[in-house]
Amino acid sequence: MTINKQGIARMAREIQKEFDKHPITVAINVDEPDLPTGFAVQGHTTINYGPVIHGSADSAQLAWNNSGTVNQAQNFGEQQIAPGFELLAQALISTREGLTGLGLADEDLADAQTAADDALAEVTQSEPDRGKLRRAVAALKGLLAPIATGLTAGASEGAQGFARTAIEQLGSHI
């Protein structure tokens, strides 16, 4: 018996087209109503670990819950997100911004930030390399998984919820 690889690939594309027509959304329900500020639980979860700015914040600098230390990153200017990667970029930015509040070990935090930064750099390419994106997102999700599942000792429910939401958002846009 011979496997028809082209037929399988064609069938996979057709199935993917059907899935694309009917996207799957998953509502997150939380048992405990005792959530930190910035959470909204009703069908979909919005997590804001810091102030939300609507409108232009050109050249703005903001330090939030920094315990007296401030880390700054170089801004390379406005980057254009490749078409079709906007939602992934948004999920990466949200995840990147919330990493410091999860209680990750310093080395894991640095690895997670690097993975998010690598993926963000890739989505600004004219033709992002999906392989690089999958690897960077997989690394990021791998670092978040122990928190999301409650395996990390001392992880708060807020951190667990953030990690679960981040994993869900990151996984649905590649």
Coordinates of N, CA and C in Angstrom, one line a residue:
M1 N 0.8 -1.2 0.0 CA 0.0 0.0 0.0 C 0.9 1.2 0.0
T2 N 0.5 2.2 -0.8 CA 1.3 3.5 -0.9 C 0.5 4.6 -0.3
I3 N 1.2 5.5 0.4 CA 0.5 6.6 1.0 C 0.5 7.8 0.0
N4 N -0.6 8.3 -0.3 CA -0.8 9.4 -1.2 C -0.5 10.7 -0.4
K5 N 0.7 11.2 -0.4 CA 1.0 12.4 0.4 C 0.4 13.7 -0.1
Q6 N 0.2 13.8 -1.5 CA -0.4 14.9 -2.0 C -1.9 14.9 -1.7
G7 N -2.5 13.7 -1.7 CA -3.9 13.6 -1.3 C -4.2 14.0 0.1
I8 N -3.3 13.6 1.0 CA -3.4 13.9 2.4 C -3.2 15.4 2.6
A9 N -2.2 16.0 1.9 CA -2.0 17.5 2.0 C -3.2 18.2 1.5
R10 N -3.8 17.8 0.4 CA -5.0 18.5 -0.1 C -6.1 18.4 0.9
M11 N -6.3 17.2 1.4 CA -7.4 17.0 2.4 C -7.2 17.9 3.6
A12 N -5.9 18.0 4.1 CA -5.6 18.8 5.3 C -5.9 20.3 5.0
R13 N -5.6 20.7 3.7 CA -5.9 22.1 3.4 C -7.4 22.4 3.4
E14 N -8.2 21.4 2.8 CA -9.6 21.5 2.8 C -10.2 21.6 4.2
I15 N -9.7 20.7 5.0 CA -10.2 20.7 6.4 C -9.9 22.0 7.1
Q16 N -8.6 22.5 6.9 CA -8.2 23.8 7.5 C -9.1 24.9 7.0
K17 N -9.5 24.9 5.7 CA -10.4 25.9 5.2 C -11.8 25.9 5.9
E18 N -12.3 24.7 6.2 CA -13.5 24.6 7.0 C -13.4 25.1 8.4
F19 N -12.2 24.8 9.0 CA -12.0 25.3 10.4 C -11.9 26.8 10.4
D20 N -11.2 27.4 9.3 CA -11.1 28.8 9.2 C -12.4 29.5 9.1
K21 N -13.4 28.9 8.5 CA -14.7 29.5 8.3 C -15.5 29.5 9.6
H22 N -15.2 28.6 10.5 CA -15.9 28.5 11.8 C -14.9 28.5 13.0
P23 N -14.3 29.7 13.3 CA -13.3 29.7 14.4 C -13.9 29.2 15.7
I24 N -13.0 28.6 16.5 CA -13.4 28.1 17.8 C -13.0 29.1 18.8
T25 N -13.9 29.5 19.7 CA -13.6 30.3 20.8 C -13.9 29.5 22.1
V26 N -13.1 29.7 23.1 CA -13.3 29.0 24.3 C -13.5 30.1 25.4
A27 N -14.6 30.0 26.1 CA -14.8 30.9 27.3 C -14.1 30.3 28.5
I28 N -13.5 31.3 29.3 CA -12.8 30.9 30.5 C -13.7 31.3 31.7
N29 N -14.0 30.3 32.5 CA -14.8 30.5 33.7 C -13.9 30.3 34.9
V30 N -14.0 31.2 35.9 CA -13.1 31.1 37.0 C -14.0 30.9 38.2
D31 N -13.6 29.9 39.1 CA -14.4 29.5 40.2 C -14.4 30.6 41.3
E32 N -13.3 31.2 41.5 CA -13.1 32.2 42.5 C -13.4 33.6 41.9
P33 N -14.3 34.4 42.5 CA -14.6 35.7 42.0 C -13.5 36.7 42.5
D34 N -12.5 36.3 43.3 CA -11.6 37.1 43.9 C -10.4 37.3 43.0
L35 N -10.6 38.2 41.9 CA -9.5 38.4 40.9 C -8.9 39.8 41.1
P36 N -7.6 39.9 40.8 CA -6.9 41.2 40.9 C -7.5 42.2 39.9
T37 N -7.2 43.4 40.2 CA -7.7 44.5 39.3 C -7.2 44.3 37.9
G38 N -8.0 44.5 36.9 CA -7.6 44.4 35.5 C -8.2 43.1 34.9
F39 N -8.9 42.3 35.7 CA -9.5 41.1 35.1 C -11.0 41.3 34.9
A40 N -11.5 40.8 33.8 CA -12.9 40.8 33.5 C -13.3 39.4 33.1
V41 N -14.2 38.8 33.8 CA -14.6 37.4 33.5 C -16.1 37.4 33.1
Q42 N -16.4 37.3 31.9 CA -17.7 37.2 31.4 C -17.6 36.8 29.9
G43 N -17.5 35.5 29.7 CA -17.4 35.0 28.3 C -15.9 35.0 27.9
H44 N -15.3 36.2 27.8 CA -13.9 36.3 27.4 C -13.1 37.0 28.5
T45 N -11.9 36.7 28.7 CA -11.1 37.3 29.7 C -10.2 38.4 29.1
T46 N -10.2 39.5 29.8 CA -9.2 40.6 29.4 C -8.3 40.8 30.6
I47 N -7.0 40.7 30.4 CA -6.1 40.9 31.5 C -5.2 42.1 31.2
N48 N -5.2 43.0 32.1 CA -4.4 44.2 32.0 C -3.5 44.2 33.3
Y49 N -2.2 44.0 33.1 CA -1.3 44.1 34.2 C -0.6 45.5 34.2
G50 N -1.4 46.5 34.3 CA -0.9 47.8 34.2 C -1.9 48.7 33.6
P51 N -1.5 50.0 33.5 CA -2.5 50.9 32.9 C -2.7 50.6 31.4
V52 N -3.9 51.0 31.0 CA -4.3 50.9 29.6 C -4.4 52.3 29.0
I53 N -3.7 52.5 27.9 CA -3.6 53.8 27.3 C -4.4 53.8 26.0
H54 N -5.4 54.6 25.9 CA -6.2 54.7 24.7 C -5.7 56.0 24.0
G55 N -5.3 55.9 22.8 CA -4.8 57.1 22.1 C -3.3 57.0 22.0
S56 N -2.7 58.1 21.5 CA -1.3 58.2 21.3 C -0.5 58.3 22.6
A57 N 0.5 57.5 22.7 CA 1.4 57.6 23.8 C 2.9 57.8 23.3
D58 N 3.0 58.5 22.2 CA 4.3 58.7 21.6 C 5.3 59.2 22.6
S59 N 6.4 58.6 22.7 CA 7.6 59.0 23.5 C 7.2 58.9 25.0
A60 N 6.2 58.3 25.4 CA 5.8 58.1 26.8 C 6.7 57.1 27.4
Q61 N 7.0 57.3 28.7 CA 7.7 56.4 29.5 C 6.9 56.1 30.8
L62 N 6.8 54.9 31.1 CA 5.9 54.5 32.3 C 6.6 53.4 33.0
A63 N 6.6 53.5 34.3 CA 7.1 52.4 35.2 C 5.9 52.0 36.0
W64 N 5.7 50.7 36.1 CA 4.5 50.2 36.8 C 4.9 49.0 37.7
N65 N 4.6 49.2 39.0 CA 4.8 48.1 40.0 C 6.2 47.5 39.8
N66 N 7.2 48.4 39.8 CA 8.6 48.0 39.5 C 9.4 47.9 40.8
S67 N 8.9 48.0 42.0 CA 9.7 47.9 43.2 C 11.0 48.7 43.2
G68 N 10.9 49.8 42.6 CA 12.1 50.7 42.7 C 13.1 50.5 41.6
T69 N 13.0 49.5 40.7 CA 13.9 49.4 39.7 C 13.2 49.5 38.3
V70 N 13.9 50.0 37.4 CA 13.3 50.2 36.1 C 14.2 49.6 35.0
N71 N 13.7 48.8 34.2 CA 14.4 48.2 33.0 C 13.9 48.9 31.8
Q72 N 14.8 49.3 30.9 CA 14.3 50.0 29.7 C 14.8 49.2 28.5
A73 N 14.0 49.1 27.5 CA 14.4 48.5 26.2 C 14.5 49.5 25.1
Q74 N 15.4 49.2 24.2 CA 15.6 50.2 23.1 C 14.4 50.0 22.2
N75 N 13.8 51.2 21.8 CA 12.7 51.2 20.9 C 13.2 51.4 19.5
F76 N 12.9 50.5 18.6 CA 13.4 50.6 17.2 C 12.5 51.3 16.3
G77 N 11.5 52.0 16.9 CA 10.6 52.7 16.1 C 9.4 51.9 15.7
E78 N 8.5 52.5 15.0 CA 7.3 51.8 14.7 C 7.6 50.7 13.7
Q79 N 7.0 49.5 14.0 CA 7.2 48.4 13.1 C 5.9 48.0 12.4
Q80 N 6.0 47.6 11.2 CA 4.8 47.1 10.5 C 4.6 45.6 10.7
I81 N 3.5 45.2 11.2 CA 3.2 43.8 11.4 C 2.8 43.2 10.0
A82 N 3.3 42.0 9.7 CA 3.0 41.3 8.5 C 1.5 41.0 8.4
P83 N 0.9 41.2 7.3 CA -0.6 40.9 7.2 C -0.9 39.4 7.6
G84 N -1.9 39.3 8.4 CA -2.3 38.0 8.9 C -1.7 37.6 10.2
F85 N -0.8 38.4 10.7 CA -0.1 38.1 12.0 C -0.4 39.1 13.0
E86 N -1.4 40.0 12.8 CA -1.8 41.0 13.7 C -2.2 40.5 15.1
L87 N -3.1 39.4 15.1 CA -3.6 38.9 16.3 C -2.5 38.2 17.1
L88 N -1.6 37.5 16.4 CA -0.5 36.9 17.1 C 0.4 37.9 17.7
A89 N 0.7 39.0 17.0 CA 1.5 40.1 17.6 C 0.8 40.7 18.8
Q90 N -0.5 40.9 18.8 CA -1.2 41.4 19.9 C -1.1 40.4 21.1
A91 N -1.2 39.1 20.9 CA -1.1 38.1 21.9 C 0.3 38.1 22.5
L92 N 1.3 38.3 21.6 CA 2.7 38.3 22.1 C 3.0 39.5 22.9
I93 N 2.5 40.7 22.5 CA 2.7 41.9 23.3 C 2.0 41.8 24.6
S94 N 0.8 41.3 24.7 CA 0.1 41.2 26.0 C 0.8 40.2 26.9
T95 N 1.3 39.1 26.3 CA 2.0 38.1 27.1 C 3.3 38.7 27.6
R96 N 4.1 39.4 26.7 CA 5.4 39.9 27.1 C 5.2 40.9 28.2
E97 N 4.2 41.7 28.1 CA 4.0 42.8 29.2 C 3.6 42.1 30.5
G98 N 3.0 41.0 30.6 CA 2.6 40.4 31.8 C 3.6 39.4 32.4
L99 N 4.7 39.1 31.7 CA 5.7 38.1 32.2 C 6.3 38.5 33.6
T100 N 6.6 39.7 33.8 CA 7.2 40.1 35.1 C 6.4 39.9 36.3
G101 N 5.1 39.8 36.1 CA 4.2 39.6 37.3 C 3.8 38.2 37.6
L102 N 4.5 37.2 36.9 CA 4.2 35.8 37.1 C 5.0 35.1 38.1
G103 N 6.1 35.7 38.6 CA 6.9 35.1 39.6 C 7.9 34.0 39.0
L104 N 8.2 34.2 37.7 CA 9.1 33.3 37.1 C 10.5 33.5 37.7
A105 N 11.3 32.4 37.7 CA 12.7 32.5 38.1 C 13.4 33.5 37.1
D106 N 14.4 34.1 37.5 CA 15.1 35.1 36.6 C 15.5 34.5 35.3
E107 N 16.1 33.3 35.3 CA 16.5 32.7 34.1 C 15.3 32.4 33.2
D108 N 14.2 31.9 33.7 CA 13.0 31.6 33.0 C 12.4 32.8 32.4
L109 N 12.4 33.9 33.2 CA 11.8 35.2 32.8 C 12.6 35.7 31.6
A110 N 13.9 35.6 31.7 CA 14.8 36.1 30.6 C 14.5 35.3 29.3
D111 N 14.4 33.9 29.5 CA 14.1 33.1 28.3 C 12.7 33.4 27.7
A112 N 11.7 33.6 28.6 CA 10.4 33.9 28.1 C 10.4 35.3 27.3
Q113 N 11.1 36.2 27.9 CA 11.1 37.6 27.2 C 11.9 37.5 25.9
T114 N 12.9 36.7 25.9 CA 13.7 36.5 24.6 C 12.8 35.8 23.6
A115 N 12.1 34.7 24.0 CA 11.2 34.0 23.0 C 10.1 35.0 22.5
A116 N 9.5 35.8 23.4 CA 8.5 36.7 22.9 C 9.1 37.8 22.0
D117 N 10.3 38.3 22.3 CA 10.9 39.3 21.5 C 11.3 38.7 20.1
D118 N 11.8 37.4 20.1 CA 12.1 36.8 18.8 C 10.9 36.6 17.9
A119 N 9.8 36.2 18.5 CA 8.6 36.1 17.8 C 8.1 37.4 17.3
L120 N 8.1 38.4 18.1 CA 7.7 39.8 17.7 C 8.6 40.3 16.6
A121 N 9.9 40.0 16.6 CA 10.8 40.5 15.6 C 10.4 39.8 14.3
E122 N 10.0 38.5 14.4 CA 9.7 37.7 13.2 C 8.4 38.2 12.5
V123 N 7.4 38.6 13.3 CA 6.1 39.0 12.7 C 6.2 40.4 12.0
T124 N 7.4 41.1 12.2 CA 7.5 42.4 11.5 C 8.3 42.2 10.2
Q125 N 8.7 40.9 9.9 CA 9.3 40.7 8.6 C 8.3 40.7 7.5
S126 N 8.7 41.0 6.3 CA 7.8 41.0 5.2 C 7.1 39.6 5.0
E127 N 7.9 38.6 5.2 CA 7.4 37.2 5.1 C 7.9 36.4 6.3
P128 N 7.2 36.5 7.4 CA 7.6 35.8 8.6 C 7.8 34.3 8.4
D129 N 8.9 33.8 9.0 CA 9.2 32.3 9.0 C 8.3 31.6 10.0
R130 N 7.3 30.9 9.5 CA 6.4 30.2 10.5 C 7.1 29.2 11.4
G131 N 8.2 28.6 10.9 CA 9.0 27.7 11.7 C 9.6 28.4 12.9
K132 N 10.2 29.6 12.7 CA 10.7 30.3 13.8 C 9.7 30.8 14.7
L133 N 8.5 31.2 14.2 CA 7.4 31.6 15.1 C 6.9 30.4 15.9
R134 N 6.7 29.3 15.3 CA 6.3 28.1 16.1 C 7.2 27.8 17.2
R135 N 8.5 27.8 16.9 CA 9.5 27.5 17.9 C 9.5 28.5 19.1
A136 N 9.5 29.8 18.7 CA 9.5 30.8 19.8 C 8.2 30.8 20.6
V137 N 7.1 30.6 20.0 CA 5.8 30.5 20.7 C 5.8 29.2 21.6
A138 N 6.3 28.1 21.0 CA 6.3 26.9 21.8 C 7.2 27.0 23.0
A139 N 8.3 27.7 22.9 CA 9.2 27.9 24.0 C 8.5 28.8 25.1
L140 N 7.8 29.8 24.6 CA 7.1 30.7 25.5 C 6.0 30.0 26.2
K141 N 5.2 29.2 25.5 CA 4.1 28.4 26.1 C 4.6 27.4 27.1
G142 N 5.8 26.8 26.7 CA 6.4 25.8 27.6 C 6.8 26.4 29.0
L143 N 7.2 27.7 29.0 CA 7.6 28.3 30.2 C 6.4 28.8 31.0
L144 N 5.3 29.0 30.3 CA 4.0 29.4 31.0 C 3.2 28.2 31.5
A145 N 3.4 27.0 30.9 CA 2.6 25.9 31.2 C 2.6 25.5 32.7
P146 N 3.7 25.4 33.3 CA 3.7 25.0 34.8 C 2.9 26.0 35.6
I147 N 2.9 27.3 35.2 CA 2.1 28.3 36.0 C 0.7 28.1 35.7
A148 N 0.3 27.9 34.4 CA -1.1 27.7 34.0 C -1.7 26.5 34.7
T149 N -1.0 25.5 34.8 CA -1.5 24.2 35.4 C -1.4 24.1 36.9
G150 N -0.8 25.2 37.5 CA -0.7 25.2 39.0 C 0.5 24.4 39.5
L151 N 1.4 23.9 38.6 CA 2.5 23.1 39.1 C 3.6 24.0 39.7
T152 N 3.6 25.3 39.4 CA 4.6 26.2 40.0 C 4.2 26.5 41.4
A153 N 5.0 26.2 42.4 CA 4.7 26.5 43.8 C 4.6 28.0 44.0
G154 N 3.5 28.4 44.7 CA 3.3 29.8 45.0 C 2.7 30.6 43.9
A155 N 2.4 30.1 42.8 CA 1.8 30.9 41.7 C 0.4 31.2 42.1
S156 N 0.1 32.5 42.1 CA -1.3 33.0 42.4 C -2.3 32.6 41.4
E157 N -3.6 32.6 41.8 CA -4.6 32.3 40.9 C -4.6 33.3 39.7
G158 N -4.3 34.5 40.0 CA -4.2 35.5 38.9 C -3.1 35.2 37.9
A159 N -2.0 34.7 38.4 CA -0.9 34.3 37.5 C -1.3 33.1 36.7
Q160 N -2.0 32.2 37.3 CA -2.4 31.0 36.6 C -3.4 31.3 35.5
G161 N -4.3 32.2 35.8 CA -5.3 32.7 34.8 C -4.7 33.4 33.7
F162 N -3.7 34.3 34.0 CA -3.0 35.0 33.0 C -2.2 34.0 32.1
A163 N -1.5 33.0 32.7 CA -0.8 32.1 31.9 C -1.7 31.2 31.0
R164 N -2.8 30.8 31.5 CA -3.8 30.0 30.7 C -4.3 30.8 29.5
T165 N -4.7 32.1 29.8 CA -5.1 32.9 28.7 C -4.1 33.2 27.7
A166 N -2.8 33.4 28.1 CA -1.7 33.7 27.2 C -1.5 32.5 26.3
I167 N -1.5 31.3 26.9 CA -1.3 30.1 26.1 C -2.4 29.9 25.1
E168 N -3.6 30.1 25.5 CA -4.7 30.0 24.6 C -4.6 31.0 23.4
Q169 N -4.3 32.2 23.7 CA -4.2 33.3 22.7 C -3.0 33.0 21.8
L170 N -1.9 32.6 22.3 CA -0.7 32.3 21.5 C -0.9 31.1 20.6
G171 N -1.6 30.1 21.1 CA -1.8 28.9 20.3 C -2.8 29.0 19.2
S172 N -3.7 30.0 19.3 CA -4.8 30.1 18.3 C -4.4 31.0 17.1
H173 N -3.3 31.5 17.0 CA -3.0 32.5 16.0 C -1.8 32.2 15.1
I174 N -1.2 31.0 15.2 CA -0.1 30.7 14.3 C -0.6 29.9 13.1

